[in-house]
PDB file of C-alpha atoms in Angstrom:
ATOM      1  CA  MET A 127      -9.830  21.188 -13.352  1.00 93.00           C
ATOM      2  CA  ILE A 128      -8.144  24.518 -14.249  1.00 95.00           C
ATOM      3  CA  ILE A 129      -4.823  24.466 -12.270  1.00 97.00           C
ATOM      4  CA  GLN A 130      -4.166  28.266 -10.805  1.00 96.00           C
ATOM      5  CA  ARG A 131      -0.508  29.096 -10.669  1.00 96.00           C
ATOM      6  CA  ASN A 132       0.275  30.551  -7.282  1.00 96.00           C
ATOM      7  CA  ILE A 133      -2.288  31.074  -4.647  1.00 96.00           C
ATOM      8  CA  ALA A 134      -2.123  34.163  -2.398  1.00 95.00           C
ATOM      9  CA  LYS A 135      -1.564  33.702   1.229  1.00 92.00           C
ATOM     10  CA  GLU A 136      -4.932  35.076   2.152  1.00 94.00           C
ATOM     11  CA  ALA A 137      -6.329  32.920  -0.098  1.00 95.00           C
ATOM     12  CA  LEU A 138      -4.935  30.066   2.320  1.00 94.00           C
ATOM     13  CA  LYS A 139      -6.555  31.447   5.231  1.00 92.00           C
ATOM     14  CA  ASP A 140      -9.813  30.842   4.178  1.00 92.00           C
ATOM     15  CA  LEU A 141      -9.524  27.048   3.064  1.00 97.00           C
ATOM     16  CA  PRO A 142     -10.758  24.003   5.146  1.00 97.00           C
ATOM     17  CA  LYS A 143      -8.264  22.427   7.473  1.00 97.00           C
ATOM     18  CA  VAL A 144      -6.984  19.116   5.944  1.00 98.00           C
ATOM     19  CA  THR A 145      -4.762  16.018   8.799  1.00 98.00           C
ATOM     20  CA  PHE A 146      -3.437  12.825   7.847  1.00 98.00           C
ATOM     21  CA  PRO A 147      -6.643  10.194   7.993  1.00 97.00           C
ATOM     22  CA  GLY A 148      -4.986   7.407   8.730  1.00 98.00           C
ATOM     23  CA  GLN A 149      -2.936   5.708  11.885  1.00 98.00           C
ATOM     24  CA  ILE A 150       0.750   7.264  13.187  1.00 98.00           C
ATOM     25  CA  HIS A 151       3.116   4.913  14.644  1.00 98.00           C
ATOM     26  CA  VAL A 152       5.764   7.440  16.327  1.00 98.00           C
ATOM     27  CA  VAL A 153       9.025   4.683  16.176  1.00 98.00           C
ATOM     28  CA  GLN A 154      11.434   5.465  19.590  1.00 98.00           C
ATOM     29  CA  THR A 155      13.849   2.145  19.470  1.00 98.00           C
ATOM     30  CA  PRO A 156      15.896   0.452  16.981  1.00 97.00           C
ATOM     31  CA  TRP A 157      13.867  -2.527  16.908  1.00 98.00           C
ATOM     32  CA  GLU A 158      10.479  -0.902  16.557  1.00 98.00           C
ATOM     33  CA  ALA A 159      12.832   1.376  13.293  1.00 98.00           C
ATOM     34  CA  GLU A 160      13.350  -2.268  11.850  1.00 98.00           C
ATOM     35  CA  LYS A 161       9.631  -3.709  12.652  1.00 98.00           C
ATOM     36  CA  ALA A 162       8.419  -0.400  10.992  1.00 98.00           C
ATOM     37  CA  ALA A 163      10.926  -0.492   8.081  1.00 98.00           C
ATOM     38  CA  ASP A 164      10.489  -4.026   6.989  1.00 97.00           C
ATOM     39  CA  TYR A 165       6.405  -3.109   7.313  1.00 98.00           C
ATOM     40  CA  LEU A 166       7.515  -0.162   4.311  1.00 98.00           C
ATOM     41  CA  ARG A 167       8.883  -2.380   1.893  1.00 96.00           C
ATOM     42  CA  ARG A 168       5.873  -3.739   1.089  1.00 96.00           C
ATOM     43  CA  TYR A 169       5.321  -0.301  -0.375  1.00 98.00           C
ATOM     44  CA  ASP A 170       6.303   0.625  -4.145  1.00 97.00           C
ATOM     45  CA  LEU A 171       5.585   4.173  -3.349  1.00 98.00           C
ATOM     46  CA  VAL A 172       6.078   6.617  -0.017  1.00 98.00           C
ATOM     47  CA  GLY A 173       5.370   9.637   0.945  1.00 98.00           C
ATOM     48  CA  ILE A 174       8.308  11.565   3.288  1.00 98.00           C
ATOM     49  CA  ASP A 175       9.583  14.661   4.861  1.00 98.00           C
ATOM     50  CA  SER A 176      11.570  15.346   8.359  1.00 98.00           C
ATOM     51  CA  GLU A 177      11.981  17.487  10.879  1.00 97.00           C
ATOM     52  CA  THR A 178      14.666  19.277  13.399  1.00 96.00           C
ATOM     53  CA  ARG A 179      14.788  21.160  16.014  1.00 94.00           C
ATOM     54  CA  PRO A 180      14.604  24.756  15.674  1.00 91.00           C
ATOM     55  CA  SER A 181      17.389  26.840  16.941  1.00 80.00           C
ATOM     56  CA  PHE A 182      16.997  30.054  18.267  1.00 72.00           C
ATOM     57  CA  SER A 183      21.212  30.689  19.293  1.00 74.00           C
ATOM     58  CA  LYS A 184      22.803  31.885  16.425  1.00 76.00           C
ATOM     59  CA  GLY A 185      25.414  29.463  15.653  1.00 71.00           C
ATOM     60  CA  ARG A 186      24.073  26.163  16.968  1.00 78.00           C
ATOM     61  CA  ALA A 187      22.039  23.688  15.081  1.00 83.00           C
ATOM     62  CA  HIS A 188      20.375  20.519  15.514  1.00 91.00           C
ATOM     63  CA  LYS A 189      20.474  17.638  13.936  1.00 95.00           C
ATOM     64  CA  VAL A 190      17.615  15.939  12.441  1.00 97.00           C
ATOM     65  CA  ALA A 191      15.306  14.860  14.757  1.00 98.00           C
ATOM     66  CA  LEU A 192      12.335  13.275  13.365  1.00 98.00           C
ATOM     67  CA  LEU A 193      12.057  11.129   9.661  1.00 98.00           C
ATOM     68  CA  GLN A 194       8.254  10.856   8.320  1.00 98.00           C
ATOM     69  CA  VAL A 195       7.283   8.013   5.890  1.00 98.00           C
ATOM     70  CA  SER A 196       4.047   7.723   4.901  1.00 98.00           C
ATOM     71  CA  SER A 197       1.761   5.126   2.924  1.00 98.00           C
ATOM     72  CA  ASP A 198      -2.042   6.064   2.578  1.00 97.00           C
ATOM     73  CA  GLU A 199      -3.067   4.290   5.321  1.00 98.00           C
ATOM     74  CA  HIS A 200      -0.078   4.790   8.166  1.00 98.00           C
ATOM     75  CA  CYS A 201       2.876   7.145   8.337  1.00 98.00           C
ATOM     76  CA  PHE A 202       5.869   5.886  10.666  1.00 98.00           C
ATOM     77  CA  LEU A 203       7.138   8.466  12.376  1.00 98.00           C
ATOM     78  CA  PHE A 204      11.161   7.622  12.639  1.00 98.00           C
ATOM     79  CA  ARG A 205      12.327   9.327  16.251  1.00 98.00           C
ATOM     80  CA  LEU A 206      16.037   9.361  15.023  1.00 98.00           C
ATOM     81  CA  ASN A 207      17.508  11.756  18.234  1.00 97.00           C
ATOM     82  CA  LEU A 208      16.226   8.620  19.607  1.00 98.00           C
ATOM     83  CA  THR A 209      17.525   5.818  17.623  1.00 97.00           C
ATOM     84  CA  GLY A 210      19.852   7.241  15.182  1.00 97.00           C
ATOM     85  CA  LEU A 211      19.263   6.620  11.512  1.00 97.00           C
ATOM     86  CA  THR A 212      20.043   3.021  11.680  1.00 97.00           C
ATOM     87  CA  LEU A 213      20.900   0.273   8.909  1.00 98.00           C
ATOM     88  CA  PRO A 214      17.019  -1.017   8.638  1.00 98.00           C
ATOM     89  CA  ILE A 215      16.034   2.985   7.671  1.00 98.00           C
ATOM     90  CA  ILE A 216      19.058   3.349   5.730  1.00 98.00           C
ATOM     91  CA  GLN A 217      18.449   0.615   2.922  1.00 98.00           C
ATOM     92  CA  LEU A 218      14.715   2.015   2.974  1.00 98.00           C
ATOM     93  CA  LEU A 219      16.558   5.550   1.670  1.00 98.00           C
ATOM     94  CA  GLU A 220      18.142   3.263  -0.459  1.00 98.00           C
ATOM     95  CA  SER A 221      16.127   0.984  -2.417  1.00 98.00           C
ATOM     96  CA  PRO A 222      15.527   1.540  -6.184  1.00 98.00           C
ATOM     97  CA  ASN A 223      12.016  -0.232  -5.623  1.00 98.00           C
ATOM     98  CA  ILE A 224      10.541   2.145  -3.365  1.00 98.00           C
ATOM     99  CA  THR A 225       9.533   5.619  -4.908  1.00 98.00           C
ATOM    100  CA  LYS A 226      10.127   8.072  -1.754  1.00 98.00           C
ATOM    101  CA  VAL A 227       7.795  11.841  -2.735  1.00 98.00           C
ATOM    102  CA  GLY A 228       8.666  14.667  -0.592  1.00 98.00           C
ATOM    103  CA  LEU A 229       9.456  18.897  -1.030  1.00 98.00           C
ATOM    104  CA  SER A 230      12.558  20.134  -0.655  1.00 96.00           C
ATOM    105  CA  LEU A 231      13.992  17.050  -0.150  1.00 98.00           C
ATOM    106  CA  ARG A 232      18.020  18.330  -1.118  1.00 96.00           C
ATOM    107  CA  ASP A 233      17.337  19.999   2.246  1.00 95.00           C
ATOM    108  CA  ASP A 234      15.701  16.700   3.975  1.00 97.00           C
ATOM    109  CA  PHE A 235      18.727  14.413   2.878  1.00 98.00           C
ATOM    110  CA  MET A 236      21.076  16.936   3.348  1.00 96.00           C
ATOM    111  CA  MET A 237      20.072  16.639   7.254  1.00 96.00           C
ATOM    112  CA  LEU A 238      19.483  13.465   7.039  1.00 98.00           C
ATOM    113  CA  HIS A 239      23.388  13.347   5.685  1.00 98.00           C
ATOM    114  CA  LYS A 240      24.720  14.288   8.727  1.00 97.00           C
ATOM    115  CA  ARG A 241      23.639  11.536  10.661  1.00 97.00           C
ATOM    116  CA  ALA A 242      24.859   8.933   8.590  1.00 97.00           C
ATOM    117  CA  PRO A 243      26.103   8.133   4.896  1.00 97.00           C
ATOM    118  CA  PHE A 244      23.542   6.923   2.386  1.00 98.00           C
ATOM    119  CA  GLU A 245      22.886   7.334  -1.492  1.00 98.00           C
ATOM    120  CA  GLN A 246      19.175   8.293  -1.735  1.00 98.00           C
ATOM    121  CA  ARG A 247      17.555   6.074  -4.665  1.00 98.00           C
ATOM    122  CA  ALA A 248      13.721   5.843  -6.498  1.00 98.00           C
ATOM    123  CA  CYS A 249      13.524   9.689  -5.172  1.00 98.00           C
ATOM    124  CA  ILE A 250      10.895  12.445  -6.800  1.00 98.00           C
ATOM    125  CA  GLU A 251      11.442  15.903  -6.011  1.00 98.00           C
ATOM    126  CA  LEU A 252       7.658  17.451  -5.689  1.00 98.00           C
ATOM    127  CA  GLN A 253       9.046  21.079  -6.933  1.00 97.00           C
ATOM    128  CA  GLU A 254       9.701  19.787 -10.300  1.00 97.00           C
ATOM    129  CA  TYR A 255       7.295  18.003 -10.529  1.00 98.00           C
ATOM    130  CA  VAL A 256       4.530  20.226 -10.052  1.00 98.00           C
ATOM    131  CA  ARG A 257       6.233  22.898 -13.073  1.00 96.00           C
ATOM    132  CA  LEU A 258       4.855  19.902 -15.122  1.00 95.00           C
ATOM    133  CA  PHE A 259       1.379  21.008 -14.272  1.00 97.00           C
ATOM    134  CA  GLY A 260       2.151  24.941 -14.498  1.00 97.00           C
ATOM    135  CA  ILE A 261       2.041  25.530 -10.879  1.00 98.00           C
ATOM    136  CA  GLU A 262       5.144  27.593 -10.084  1.00 97.00           C
ATOM    137  CA  ASP A 263       4.501  27.762  -5.869  1.00 97.00           C
ATOM    138  CA  LYS A 264       6.854  26.159  -3.848  1.00 96.00           C
ATOM    139  CA  SER A 265       5.386  25.293  -0.517  1.00 97.00           C
ATOM    140  CA  LEU A 266       3.913  22.602   0.344  1.00 97.00           C
ATOM    141  CA  GLN A 267       1.132  24.297   1.380  1.00 97.00           C
ATOM    142  CA  LYS A 268       0.322  26.240  -1.206  1.00 98.00           C
ATOM    143  CA  ILE A 269       0.933  22.954  -3.770  1.00 98.00           C
ATOM    144  CA  TYR A 270      -2.051  21.381  -1.533  1.00 98.00           C
ATOM    145  CA  GLY A 271      -4.109  24.916  -1.288  1.00 98.00           C
ATOM    146  CA  ILE A 272      -3.603  24.809  -5.632  1.00 98.00           C
ATOM    147  CA  LEU A 273      -4.740  21.546  -6.122  1.00 98.00           C
ATOM    148  CA  PHE A 274      -7.112  20.491  -3.583  1.00 98.00           C
ATOM    149  CA  GLY A 275      -8.423  23.844  -1.958  1.00 98.00           C
ATOM    150  CA  GLU A 276      -7.896  22.763   1.811  1.00 98.00           C
ATOM    151  CA  LYS A 277      -5.369  24.096   4.041  1.00 97.00           C
ATOM    152  CA  ILE A 278      -2.104  22.275   5.844  1.00 97.00           C
ATOM    153  CA  SER A 279      -1.611  23.816   8.908  1.00 94.00           C
ATOM    154  CA  LYS A 280       1.355  25.180   9.900  1.00 92.00           C
ATOM    155  CA  THR A 281       1.328  26.177  13.793  1.00 92.00           C
ATOM    156  CA  GLN A 282       3.672  23.269  14.804  1.00 93.00           C
ATOM    157  CA  ARG A 283       6.319  23.634  13.014  1.00 90.00           C
ATOM    158  CA  LEU A 284       8.641  25.555  14.985  1.00 89.00           C
ATOM    159  CA  THR A 285       8.101  23.666  18.073  1.00 94.00           C
ATOM    160  CA  ASN A 286      10.578  20.704  20.050  1.00 96.00           C
ATOM    161  CA  TRP A 287      10.886  18.095  18.047  1.00 97.00           C
ATOM    162  CA  GLU A 288      13.274  16.300  20.780  1.00 97.00           C
ATOM    163  CA  ALA A 289      10.982  16.421  23.344  1.00 97.00           C
ATOM    164  CA  GLU A 290      10.915  13.381  25.632  1.00 96.00           C
ATOM    165  CA  THR A 291       7.239  13.054  24.290  1.00 97.00           C
ATOM    166  CA  LEU A 292       5.907  14.357  21.036  1.00 98.00           C
ATOM    167  CA  THR A 293       2.335  15.975  21.502  1.00 97.00           C
ATOM    168  CA  GLU A 294      -0.625  14.754  19.553  1.00 97.00           C
ATOM    169  CA  PRO A 295      -0.683  17.771  17.339  1.00 97.00           C
ATOM    170  CA  GLN A 296       3.449  17.363  17.014  1.00 98.00           C
ATOM    171  CA  LYS A 297       2.191  13.668  15.493  1.00 98.00           C
ATOM    172  CA  VAL A 298      -0.715  14.784  13.405  1.00 98.00           C
ATOM    173  CA  TYR A 299       1.478  16.923  11.909  1.00 97.00           C
ATOM    174  CA  ALA A 300       4.462  15.380  11.116  1.00 98.00           C
ATOM    175  CA  ALA A 301       2.102  12.831   9.497  1.00 98.00           C
ATOM    176  CA  THR A 302       0.075  15.144   7.515  1.00 98.00           C
ATOM    177  CA  ASP A 303       3.469  16.443   5.985  1.00 98.00           C
ATOM    178  CA  ALA A 304       4.563  13.514   4.776  1.00 98.00           C
ATOM    179  CA  TRP A 305       1.147  11.714   3.472  1.00 98.00           C
ATOM    180  CA  ALA A 306       0.752  15.201   1.657  1.00 98.00           C
ATOM    181  CA  CYS A 307       3.311  15.577  -0.318  1.00 98.00           C
ATOM    182  CA  LEU A 308       2.339  11.540  -1.095  1.00 98.00           C
ATOM    183  CA  ASN A 309      -1.465  12.872  -1.290  1.00 98.00           C
ATOM    184  CA  ILE A 310      -0.223  16.244  -4.109  1.00 98.00           C
ATOM    185  CA  TYR A 311       1.637  13.007  -6.461  1.00 98.00           C
ATOM    186  CA  HIS A 312      -1.806  11.275  -6.893  1.00 98.00           C
ATOM    187  CA  ARG A 313      -3.224  13.471  -7.553  1.00 98.00           C
ATOM    188  CA  LEU A 314      -1.008  14.587 -10.531  1.00 98.00           C
ATOM    189  CA  GLN A 315      -0.460  10.901 -11.916  1.00 97.00           C
ATOM    190  CA  GLU A 316      -4.294  10.799 -12.342  1.00 97.00           C
ATOM    191  CA  LEU A 317      -4.158  14.557 -13.760  1.00 97.00           C
ATOM    192  CA  GLU A 318      -1.642  13.521 -15.799  1.00 95.00           C
ATOM    193  CA  ARG A 319      -2.977  10.090 -17.020  1.00 96.00           C
ATOM    194  CA  THR A 320      -6.678  11.756 -18.068  1.00 96.00           C
ATOM    195  CA  GLY A 321      -5.669  14.921 -19.231  1.00 95.00           C
ATOM    196  CA  ASP A 322      -8.563  16.767 -17.221  1.00 94.00           C
ATOM    197  CA  PHE A 323      -6.863  19.690 -16.774  1.00 95.00           C
ATOM    198  CA  GLU A 324      -5.933  23.130 -17.979  1.00 95.00           C
ATOM    199  CA  ILE A 325      -3.376  25.713 -17.151  1.00 95.00           C
ATOM    200  CA  ALA A 326      -4.710  29.172 -15.806  1.00 95.00           C
ATOM    201  CA  ALA A 327      -3.491  31.727 -17.550  1.00 91.00           C
ATOM    202  CA  ARG A 328      -1.288  34.295 -15.867  1.00 81.00           C
ATOM    203  CA  ASN A 329      -4.481  36.880 -16.013  1.00 63.00           C
ATOM    204  CA  GLU A 330      -6.983  34.448 -14.062  1.00 48.00           C
ATOM    205  CA  ALA A 331      -4.412  33.052 -10.949  1.00 44.00           C
ATOM    206  CA  ALA A 332      -5.836  33.282  -8.019  1.00 46.00           C
ATOM    207  CA  GLY A 333      -3.168  36.174  -6.820  1.00 47.00           C
ATOM    208  CA  THR A 334       0.544  35.509  -6.492  1.00 45.00           C
ATOM    209  CA  SER A 335       3.114  34.030  -3.957  1.00 44.00           C
ATOM    210  CA  ALA A 336       4.235  35.897  -1.140  1.00 39.00           C
TER     211      ALA A 336
END
């Protein structure tokens, strides 16, 4: 496989769309959060992401509303605006036995820390990891496009994540982002294991970052 360093926005438009292929579970009560966290402890590797209701008023900010934690087959959407950051969720984030893979984790954890104090452990930041494979783009959408030739839709990003009921498109979007982080890590681990890749020369890269 030849890994391009960058991909242009125009090139992303023509790629086929990808969505999370597994089951999505919406977690809305502390009891459900405890059960979900118990289930996730069986995994040693998960993808994570978070969503915050956008603010269109200057000086007004919202707390993180959603934490997504995904395995290959199941994604749990923890509605933190309803449950808060409960102890079972904190224990999941602090566990040294469960590796959490994400992108822009510093921003995610900064927002999560505003809900409750905790000390995250065993985390892998994809923006740093992809550099080992020559990838210079930093967005999840572009990294996924480079490695899989598929596009992650971003149309739901600025929707209301504190809505009484999450829409189906919101659920799929949220789950896809967390799962995509995990899928990227799997692909890079496989390429690292086999050595079956080349980094494109700069003049061969497919476009530049926009």
